[in-house]
CSV table of C-alpha atoms in Angstrom, one decimal:
chain,number,residue,atom,x,y,z
A,1,MET,CA,33.5,23.5,8.7
A,2,SER,CA,31.3,20.8,9.9
A,3,VAL,CA,28.8,22.6,11.1
A,4,ASP,CA,28.5,24.4,7.9
A,5,THR,CA,28.7,21.3,6.1
A,6,GLU,CA,26.1,19.3,8.3
A,7,VAL,CA,23.4,22.3,7.8
A,8,PRO,CA,22.9,22.0,3.9
A,9,ALA,CA,22.5,18.3,4.5
A,10,ARG,CA,19.8,18.4,6.7
A,11,THR,CA,18.5,20.9,4.6
A,12,GLY,CA,18.5,19.2,1.5
A,13,ASN,CA,17.0,15.7,3.3
A,14,ARG,CA,14.2,18.2,4.7
A,15,VAL,CA,13.3,19.4,1.1
A,16,ALA,CA,14.0,15.9,-0.4
A,17,ALA,CA,11.4,14.3,2.4
A,18,ILE,CA,8.5,17.2,1.3
A,19,LEU,CA,9.1,16.1,-2.3
A,20,VAL,CA,9.1,12.1,-2.1
A,21,SER,CA,6.1,12.7,0.4
A,22,LEU,CA,4.0,15.0,-2.0
A,23,ALA,CA,4.7,13.0,-4.8
A,24,LEU,CA,3.5,9.9,-3.2
A,25,ALA,CA,0.5,12.2,-1.9
A,26,GLY,CA,-0.1,12.9,-5.3
A,27,ASN,CA,-0.1,9.3,-6.8
A,28,ASN,CA,-3.1,8.8,-3.6
A,29,ALA,CA,-5.0,11.7,-4.8
A,30,ALA,CA,-5.2,10.1,-8.5
A,31,SER,CA,-5.9,7.2,-7.3
A,32,TYR,CA,-9.0,8.5,-5.3
A,33,VAL,CA,-9.6,10.6,-8.6
A,34,LEU,CA,-9.4,7.4,-11.0
A,35,SER,CA,-12.0,6.0,-8.5
A,36,LEU,CA,-14.3,8.8,-8.4
A,37,ALA,CA,-14.4,8.8,-12.6
A,38,ALA,CA,-14.9,5.0,-12.2
A,39,ALA,CA,-18.0,5.2,-9.9
A,40,ARG,CA,-19.8,7.8,-12.5
A,41,ILE,CA,-18.9,6.5,-15.5
A,42,LEU,CA,-19.2,2.4,-14.9
A,43,ALA,CA,-22.5,0.8,-13.5
A,44,PRO,CA,-22.4,-0.7,-10.1
A,45,GLY,CA,-21.5,-4.3,-10.9
A,46,ALA,CA,-18.9,-2.9,-13.5
A,47,PHE,CA,-17.6,-0.6,-10.7
A,48,GLY,CA,-17.0,-3.3,-8.0
A,49,GLU,CA,-15.3,-4.9,-10.6
A,50,LEU,CA,-12.7,-2.9,-11.7
A,51,SER,CA,-12.3,-1.8,-7.9
A,52,SER,CA,-11.4,-5.5,-6.9
A,53,LEU,CA,-9.0,-5.7,-9.7
A,54,LEU,CA,-7.2,-2.8,-8.9
A,55,ALA,CA,-7.2,-4.2,-5.0
A,56,VAL,CA,-5.7,-7.4,-6.4
A,57,LEU,CA,-3.2,-5.4,-8.4
A,58,VAL,CA,-2.0,-3.0,-5.2
A,59,ILE,CA,-1.6,-6.7,-3.5
A,60,GLY,CA,0.7,-8.0,-6.5
A,61,VAL,CA,2.8,-5.3,-6.5
A,62,VAL,CA,4.2,-6.1,-2.9
A,63,PRO,CA,7.1,-7.8,-4.0
A,64,ALA,CA,8.1,-4.9,-5.7
A,65,MET,CA,8.2,-3.2,-2.4
A,66,GLY,CA,10.1,-5.5,-0.8
A,67,LEU,CA,12.2,-5.6,-4.3
A,68,GLN,CA,12.8,-1.8,-3.6
A,69,THR,CA,13.8,-1.9,0.0
A,70,VAL,CA,16.5,-4.6,-0.8
A,71,VAL,CA,17.8,-3.1,-3.4
A,72,ALA,CA,17.9,0.4,-1.3
A,73,LEU,CA,19.5,-1.2,1.3
A,74,ARG,CA,22.5,-2.7,-0.8
A,75,VAL,CA,23.1,0.7,-2.9
A,76,ALA,CA,23.1,2.2,0.2
A,77,ARG,CA,25.6,0.0,1.6
A,78,SER,CA,28.0,-0.5,-1.2
A,79,PRO,CA,27.6,2.6,-3.2
A,80,SER,CA,29.9,0.9,-6.0
A,81,LEU,CA,27.7,-2.2,-6.3
A,82,SER,CA,27.0,-3.2,-9.9
A,83,GLN,CA,23.3,-2.0,-11.0
A,84,GLY,CA,23.5,-5.0,-13.1
A,85,SER,CA,23.1,-7.7,-10.5
A,86,LEU,CA,20.4,-5.6,-8.8
A,87,PHE,CA,18.5,-5.2,-12.4
A,88,ALA,CA,18.8,-9.0,-13.0
A,89,LEU,CA,17.5,-9.7,-10.0
A,90,GLY,CA,14.5,-7.1,-10.4
A,91,LEU,CA,14.1,-9.3,-13.9
A,92,VAL,CA,13.7,-12.3,-12.2
A,93,THR,CA,11.2,-11.0,-9.2
A,94,SER,CA,9.2,-9.7,-11.9
A,95,ALA,CA,9.0,-12.4,-14.5
A,96,ILE,CA,8.2,-15.0,-11.0
A,97,VAL,CA,5.3,-12.2,-10.4
A,98,ALA,CA,4.0,-12.5,-13.7
A,99,THR,CA,3.9,-16.2,-14.2
A,100,THR,CA,2.4,-16.5,-11.1
A,101,ALA,CA,-0.4,-14.1,-11.7
A,102,LEU,CA,-0.9,-15.8,-15.0
A,103,THR,CA,-1.4,-19.3,-13.5
A,104,LEU,CA,-3.7,-17.7,-11.3
A,105,SER,CA,-5.6,-16.1,-14.0
A,106,PRO,CA,-8.3,-18.4,-14.1
A,107,LEU,CA,-8.9,-18.6,-10.6
A,108,LEU,CA,-9.2,-14.9,-10.5
A,109,VAL,CA,-12.1,-15.4,-13.0
A,110,LEU,CA,-14.4,-17.6,-10.3
A,111,LEU,CA,-13.3,-15.8,-7.2
A,112,LEU,CA,-14.0,-12.3,-8.7
A,113,HIS,CA,-17.0,-13.5,-10.8
A,114,LEU,CA,-16.0,-12.0,-13.9
A,115,GLY,CA,-17.7,-12.2,-17.5
A,116,SER,CA,-13.5,-13.1,-19.3
A,117,LEU,CA,-10.2,-13.8,-18.9
A,118,ALA,CA,-9.1,-10.6,-20.3
A,119,PRO,CA,-9.5,-8.4,-17.3
A,120,ALA,CA,-6.8,-11.0,-15.4
A,121,LEU,CA,-4.5,-11.0,-18.2
A,122,LEU,CA,-4.4,-7.7,-17.8
A,123,VAL,CA,-3.6,-7.2,-14.6
A,124,THR,CA,-0.7,-9.6,-15.1
A,125,ALA,CA,0.4,-7.6,-18.0
A,126,ALA,CA,0.6,-4.3,-15.4
A,127,LEU,CA,2.0,-6.8,-12.9
A,128,GLY,CA,5.4,-7.7,-14.7
A,129,PRO,CA,6.7,-3.9,-15.3
A,130,LEU,CA,5.4,-2.5,-11.6
A,131,THR,CA,7.5,-5.1,-9.9
A,132,LEU,CA,10.4,-3.9,-12.3
A,133,LEU,CA,10.0,-0.6,-11.2
A,134,GLY,CA,10.9,-1.3,-8.2
A,135,VAL,CA,14.7,-1.6,-8.7
A,136,PHE,CA,14.6,1.8,-10.1
A,137,HIS,CA,13.0,3.1,-7.1
A,138,GLY,CA,15.4,1.7,-4.9
A,139,LEU,CA,18.5,2.6,-7.2
A,140,LEU,CA,17.4,6.1,-6.9
A,141,GLN,CA,16.5,5.7,-2.9
A,142,GLY,CA,19.7,3.9,-1.9
A,143,SER,CA,22.1,6.7,-4.1
A,144,HIS,CA,19.9,9.5,-2.3
A,145,ARG,CA,18.9,10.9,-5.6
A,146,PHE,CA,15.5,11.8,-3.7
A,147,ALA,CA,14.5,14.3,-6.2
A,148,VAL,CA,14.7,12.4,-8.8
A,149,LEU,CA,13.1,9.5,-7.2
A,150,SER,CA,10.0,11.9,-6.3
A,151,GLY,CA,9.9,12.8,-9.9
A,152,LEU,CA,9.8,8.7,-11.0
A,153,ILE,CA,6.9,8.5,-8.3
A,154,ALA,CA,5.1,11.4,-9.9
A,155,LEU,CA,5.5,9.9,-13.6
A,156,GLU,CA,4.5,6.5,-12.1
A,157,GLY,CA,1.0,8.1,-10.9
A,158,VAL,CA,1.0,10.0,-14.6
A,159,GLY,CA,1.6,6.7,-16.5
A,160,LYS,CA,-0.2,4.0,-14.4
A,161,VAL,CA,-3.6,6.1,-13.3
A,162,GLY,CA,-3.2,8.5,-16.2
A,163,GLY,CA,-3.3,5.5,-18.6
A,164,SER,CA,-6.1,3.6,-16.5
A,165,LEU,CA,-8.3,7.0,-17.0
A,166,ALA,CA,-7.5,7.5,-20.7
A,167,GLY,CA,-8.8,3.5,-21.0
A,168,LEU,CA,-11.5,4.2,-19.0
A,169,VAL,CA,-12.9,7.1,-20.7
A,170,ILE,CA,-12.1,5.7,-24.1
A,171,SER,CA,-13.8,2.1,-23.5
A,172,GLY,CA,-16.1,2.7,-21.0
A,173,SER,CA,-15.3,-0.6,-19.2
A,174,PRO,CA,-13.0,-2.1,-16.6
A,175,THR,CA,-11.2,-4.2,-19.0
A,176,GLY,CA,-10.4,-0.9,-21.2
A,177,ALA,CA,-9.0,1.0,-17.9
A,178,LEU,CA,-6.9,-2.2,-17.2
A,179,ALA,CA,-5.5,-2.3,-20.7
A,180,GLY,CA,-4.6,1.7,-20.1
A,181,THR,CA,-2.7,0.6,-16.4
A,182,ALA,CA,-1.1,-1.8,-18.6
A,183,ILE,CA,0.6,0.2,-21.3
A,184,GLY,CA,1.4,3.3,-18.7
A,185,SER,CA,3.3,1.3,-16.3
A,186,LEU,CA,5.1,-0.6,-19.1
A,187,ALA,CA,6.0,3.3,-20.5
A,188,VAL,CA,7.3,4.1,-17.1
A,189,VAL,CA,9.1,1.3,-16.4
A,190,VAL,CA,11.3,2.2,-19.7
A,191,ALA,CA,11.6,5.8,-18.5
A,192,GLY,CA,12.8,5.0,-15.2
A,193,TRP,CA,15.3,2.3,-17.1
A,194,GLN,CA,16.6,5.3,-19.0
A,195,ILE,CA,16.7,7.4,-15.9
A,196,CYS,CA,19.2,5.1,-14.2
A,197,GLY,CA,21.8,4.8,-16.9
A,198,ARG,CA,20.1,2.2,-18.8
A,199,PRO,CA,21.3,-0.9,-16.8
A,200,ARG,CA,22.2,-3.9,-18.2
A,201,PRO,CA,21.4,-7.5,-16.2
A,202,ARG,CA,24.5,-9.4,-14.5
A,203,TRP,CA,23.4,-12.8,-13.5
A,204,ALA,CA,26.2,-13.6,-10.8
A,205,ASP,CA,24.4,-12.0,-7.8
A,206,ARG,CA,21.0,-13.2,-6.4
A,207,HIS,CA,19.3,-12.2,-3.2
A,208,GLY,CA,15.8,-13.7,-4.0
A,209,GLY,CA,15.3,-14.6,-0.3
A,210,GLU,CA,16.1,-11.0,1.0
A,211,VAL,CA,13.4,-9.9,-1.4
A,212,LEU,CA,10.8,-12.4,0.0
A,213,HIS,CA,11.8,-12.1,3.5
A,214,THR,CA,11.3,-8.3,3.5
A,215,ALA,CA,7.9,-8.5,1.4
A,216,GLN,CA,6.2,-10.6,3.9
A,217,ALA,CA,5.3,-7.9,6.8
A,218,MET,CA,4.1,-5.2,4.0
A,219,LEU,CA,2.2,-8.1,2.1
A,220,ALA,CA,0.4,-8.7,5.2
A,221,LEU,CA,-0.7,-4.8,5.8
A,222,VAL,CA,-1.5,-4.5,2.2
A,223,LEU,CA,-4.0,-7.4,2.4
A,224,LEU,CA,-5.4,-5.8,5.3
A,225,VAL,CA,-5.9,-2.7,3.4
A,226,ASN,CA,-7.8,-4.4,0.4
A,227,LEU,CA,-8.8,-7.9,1.6
A,228,ASP,CA,-12.3,-6.7,2.4
A,229,LEU,CA,-12.9,-5.1,-0.9
A,230,VAL,CA,-12.1,-7.9,-2.7
A,231,LEU,CA,-13.8,-10.1,-0.6
A,232,ALA,CA,-16.7,-8.4,-0.7
A,233,ARG,CA,-16.8,-8.8,-4.0
A,234,HIS,CA,-16.7,-12.3,-3.7
A,235,THR,CA,-19.7,-12.7,-1.3
A,236,LEU,CA,-22.0,-9.9,-1.6
A,237,PRO,CA,-24.5,-9.5,-4.7
A,238,SER,CA,-23.1,-7.2,-7.7
A,239,SER,CA,-25.2,-4.0,-6.9
A,240,GLN,CA,-24.1,-4.3,-3.2
A,241,ALA,CA,-20.3,-4.8,-4.1
A,242,GLY,CA,-20.4,-1.9,-6.1
A,243,GLU,CA,-21.6,0.2,-3.1
A,244,TYR,CA,-19.1,-1.0,-1.1
A,245,ALA,CA,-16.3,-0.4,-3.0
A,246,LEU,CA,-17.7,3.2,-3.1
A,247,GLY,CA,-17.7,2.9,0.8
A,248,ALA,CA,-14.0,1.4,0.5
A,249,ILE,CA,-12.9,5.1,-0.9
A,250,VAL,CA,-13.8,6.2,2.5
A,251,THR,CA,-11.7,3.4,3.9
A,252,LYS,CA,-8.6,4.6,2.1
A,253,ILE,CA,-8.6,8.0,2.5
A,254,ALA,CA,-8.8,7.5,6.1
A,255,TYR,CA,-5.7,5.2,5.6
A,256,TRP,CA,-3.9,7.5,3.3
A,257,LEU,CA,-4.1,11.0,4.9
A,258,PRO,CA,-1.8,10.3,7.3
A,259,GLN,CA,0.6,8.9,5.3
A,260,ALA,CA,3.4,11.5,5.2
A,261,VAL,CA,3.2,10.8,9.4
A,262,GLY,CA,5.0,7.3,8.9
A,263,VAL,CA,7.6,8.5,6.3
A,264,LEU,CA,8.6,11.1,8.5
A,265,VAL,CA,8.9,9.2,11.7
A,266,LEU,CA,10.3,5.6,10.3
A,267,PRO,CA,13.9,6.5,10.6
A,268,ARG,CA,13.5,8.1,14.1
A,269,PHE,CA,11.9,4.6,15.3
A,270,ALA,CA,15.3,3.0,14.4
A,271,VAL,CA,16.2,4.3,17.9
A,272,SER,CA,15.0,2.9,20.9
A,273,ASP,CA,15.0,6.3,22.8
A,274,ARG,CA,13.5,8.1,20.3
A,275,ARG,CA,10.8,5.8,19.4
A,276,ARG,CA,9.9,5.5,22.7
A,277,ARG,CA,9.0,9.4,22.5
A,278,VAL,CA,8.2,9.8,19.1
A,279,LEU,CA,5.9,6.7,18.9
A,280,PRO,CA,2.8,8.2,21.0
A,281,VAL,CA,2.9,11.9,18.9
A,282,ALA,CA,3.2,9.8,16.0
A,283,LEU,CA,-0.3,8.0,16.9
A,284,ALA,CA,-2.0,11.2,18.3
A,285,VAL,CA,-1.4,12.9,14.9
A,286,CYS,CA,-2.5,9.7,13.0
A,287,GLY,CA,-6.1,10.1,15.2
A,288,CYS,CA,-6.6,13.8,15.0
A,289,LEU,CA,-6.5,13.9,11.0
A,290,ASP,CA,-8.4,10.7,10.7
A,291,ALA,CA,-10.8,12.3,13.5
A,292,LEU,CA,-11.8,14.4,10.7
A,293,VAL,CA,-12.6,12.2,8.3
A,294,LEU,CA,-14.6,10.2,11.0
A,295,LEU,CA,-16.6,13.1,11.9
A,296,VAL,CA,-17.3,14.2,7.8
A,297,SER,CA,-18.7,10.5,7.5
A,298,LEU,CA,-20.7,10.8,10.8
A,299,VAL,CA,-22.3,13.9,10.1
A,300,LEU,CA,-22.9,13.2,6.4
A,301,GLY,CA,-23.9,9.9,6.5
A,302,PRO,CA,-25.1,7.8,3.8
A,303,SER,CA,-25.4,11.3,1.8
A,304,LEU,CA,-21.7,11.2,1.3
A,305,LEU,CA,-21.8,7.9,-1.0
A,306,ALA,CA,-23.9,10.0,-3.1
A,307,VAL,CA,-21.1,13.0,-2.8
A,308,ILE,CA,-18.1,10.5,-4.2
A,309,GLY,CA,-20.2,8.6,-6.9
A,310,GLY,CA,-22.9,10.4,-7.9
A,311,ALA,CA,-27.1,10.3,-8.2
A,312,LYS,CA,-27.4,6.6,-8.6
A,313,TYR,CA,-26.2,6.7,-4.9
A,314,THR,CA,-29.0,9.1,-3.7
A,315,GLY,CA,-31.3,6.6,-2.3
A,316,SER,CA,-28.1,4.5,-0.5
A,317,THR,CA,-29.1,4.0,3.3
A,318,MET,CA,-25.7,2.0,3.9
A,319,PRO,CA,-23.8,3.6,6.5
A,320,VAL,CA,-20.3,5.4,5.5
A,321,TRP,CA,-18.8,5.7,9.5
A,322,PRO,CA,-17.6,2.3,9.7
A,323,PHE,CA,-15.6,2.5,6.5
A,324,ALA,CA,-13.7,5.9,7.8
A,325,LEU,CA,-13.0,3.4,11.4
A,326,ALA,CA,-11.5,1.1,9.7
A,327,GLY,CA,-9.1,3.1,7.6
A,328,SER,CA,-8.1,5.1,10.9
A,329,MET,CA,-7.3,1.9,12.3
A,330,LEU,CA,-5.4,0.3,9.6
A,331,ALA,CA,-3.6,3.9,9.6
A,332,LEU,CA,-2.3,3.3,13.5
A,333,VAL,CA,-1.8,-0.3,12.6
A,334,GLN,CA,1.1,1.2,10.1
A,335,ILE,CA,2.5,2.9,12.4
A,336,LEU,CA,3.1,0.3,15.4
A,337,LEU,CA,3.9,-2.1,12.4
A,338,TYR,CA,6.9,0.0,11.6
A,339,ALA,CA,7.6,0.4,15.1
A,340,ARG,CA,7.9,-2.8,15.9
A,341,LEU,CA,10.1,-3.8,12.3
A,342,ALA,CA,12.5,-1.1,13.4
A,343,ASP,CA,13.1,-2.8,16.6
A,344,GLY,CA,13.6,-6.2,15.1
A,345,ASP,CA,10.2,-7.5,16.8
A,346,ARG,CA,9.0,-10.8,14.5
A,347,ARG,CA,6.3,-11.4,16.6
A,348,VAL,CA,4.6,-8.4,14.7
A,349,THR,CA,5.0,-10.3,11.6
A,350,VAL,CA,2.9,-13.1,13.0
A,351,LEU,CA,0.2,-10.8,14.2
A,352,MET,CA,-0.4,-9.5,11.1
A,353,TRP,CA,-0.5,-12.7,9.2
A,354,SER,CA,-2.9,-14.1,12.1
A,355,ALA,CA,-5.0,-10.9,11.5
A,356,VAL,CA,-5.2,-11.7,7.9
A,357,GLY,CA,-6.7,-15.3,8.4
A,358,VAL,CA,-8.9,-14.0,11.2
A,359,GLU,CA,-10.8,-11.4,8.8
A,360,ALA,CA,-11.1,-13.6,5.9
A,361,LEU,CA,-12.4,-16.0,8.3
A,362,LEU,CA,-14.8,-13.8,9.6
A,363,ILE,CA,-16.1,-12.5,6.3
A,364,THR,CA,-16.3,-15.6,4.5
A,365,THR,CA,-18.0,-18.1,6.9
A,366,TRP,CA,-20.2,-15.5,9.1
A,367,LEU,CA,-20.5,-11.7,8.5
A,368,HIS,CA,-21.1,-11.6,4.5
A,369,GLY,CA,-24.8,-10.6,4.9
A,370,SER,CA,-24.7,-7.1,3.8
A,371,PRO,CA,-22.0,-4.4,3.5
A,372,THR,CA,-22.0,-3.6,7.0
A,373,GLN,CA,-21.4,-7.0,8.5
A,374,VAL,CA,-18.4,-7.1,6.1
A,375,VAL,CA,-17.0,-3.4,6.9
A,376,THR,CA,-18.0,-4.5,10.5
A,377,ALA,CA,-15.5,-7.5,10.3
A,378,ALA,CA,-12.7,-5.5,8.6
A,379,ALA,CA,-13.0,-2.6,11.0
A,380,CYS,CA,-13.1,-5.0,14.2
A,381,THR,CA,-10.0,-6.9,13.2
A,382,ALA,CA,-7.7,-3.5,12.2
A,383,GLY,CA,-8.9,-2.1,15.8
A,384,ALA,CA,-7.8,-5.4,17.4
A,385,LEU,CA,-4.4,-5.9,15.7
A,386,ALA,CA,-4.1,-2.1,16.5
A,387,ALA,CA,-4.6,-3.2,20.3
A,388,ALA,CA,-2.5,-6.0,20.4
A,389,GLY,CA,0.1,-4.0,18.4
A,390,ALA,CA,0.4,-1.5,21.3
A,391,LEU,CA,0.4,-4.4,23.7
A,392,LEU,CA,3.9,-5.4,22.1
A,393,GLU,CA,5.3,-2.1,22.1
A,394,LEU,CA,4.3,-1.8,26.1
A,395,ARG,CA,6.1,-5.1,27.2
A,396,PRO,CA,9.4,-4.8,26.3
A,397,ARG,CA,9.3,-1.0,28.3
A,398,ARG,CA,8.1,-2.7,31.1
A,399,SER,CA,10.5,-5.5,30.9
A,400,GLU,CA,13.8,-3.1,30.3
A,401,SER,CA,12.6,0.0,33.1
A,402,PRO,CA,15.1,-0.3,35.8
A,403,PRO,CA,13.8,-1.6,39.2
A,404,GLN,CA,12.4,1.0,41.6
């Protein structure tokens, strides 16, 4: 009897993992389509502006990732836990994120050389609902409603990215695209609230410190994936920043391509013996997948920019392979980060934030004379971080191995 009951559960878990992975892959593909459309519709300077603002938006939703993790863990441990208290936690976190973004809006205008305050305010308008969405993701994930979770993830892509595309096509401007992002995100949050049973806030239980702690390592990784694009917008001339934004699409492809690997191996990393067996395989699979991206970027060279962005980039001489290399190194960093977090190693968080500081220092003080210099700084930082993460993984093995 026990065998018969376990098999359907395992099969269901596999199907659920496939559904969630497909939904995440669909969201990434939709974001890629948005970048392609923006590159063809907007002038290089406007494309660079929109890309840098979308990168800020990606960084800004990191608290939602931490919120989702905390909510999912609490629901999994206590299925009878009141959804109202978790919904209240989401409302508080969302309000803090939105208030912080609103306060920093004038600084964002200066940092990214925006023509007006409107795009920065629209980023704030999108961040509020996107943060709250983390609660609904966590409620579904913690209660093992993975099929519904995959549907909500897919709906998020339709609402957020679809809204951005609609706003971009209608207005032909970054401001219009961000307005569509904000409207679509709000619609998805309303749908998530409906799906999760329309919870009402209860203000008795608070876990804000837990959310903050969980989000730290994820924030450092997200910053590393997007920091070079933001700093390129700040340090390079407008036309070069737009060209860099196009090259950053290759970085994102290399980083996104092995995402399913992390989803599948993370549960196995929780067991030390399994982690030691699975980690080399996971790193090898990531390396093989990203080798394809690197090979294509080497063969096509700068002509790949014209394939992605259209005829106006035909004369570009910017090499593309360093962008593929940077994304590949970041994919390896992600796998190594999961392995160290599963082992409870807090040194990796310090290491991640040190890498953020090093990259920012390199680009702002030295390597910002051309797009190639900026991406070189990003690739070297990610490569050094991957090597350091592997070293952290090897050291415990040596200390734990029995004497000969």
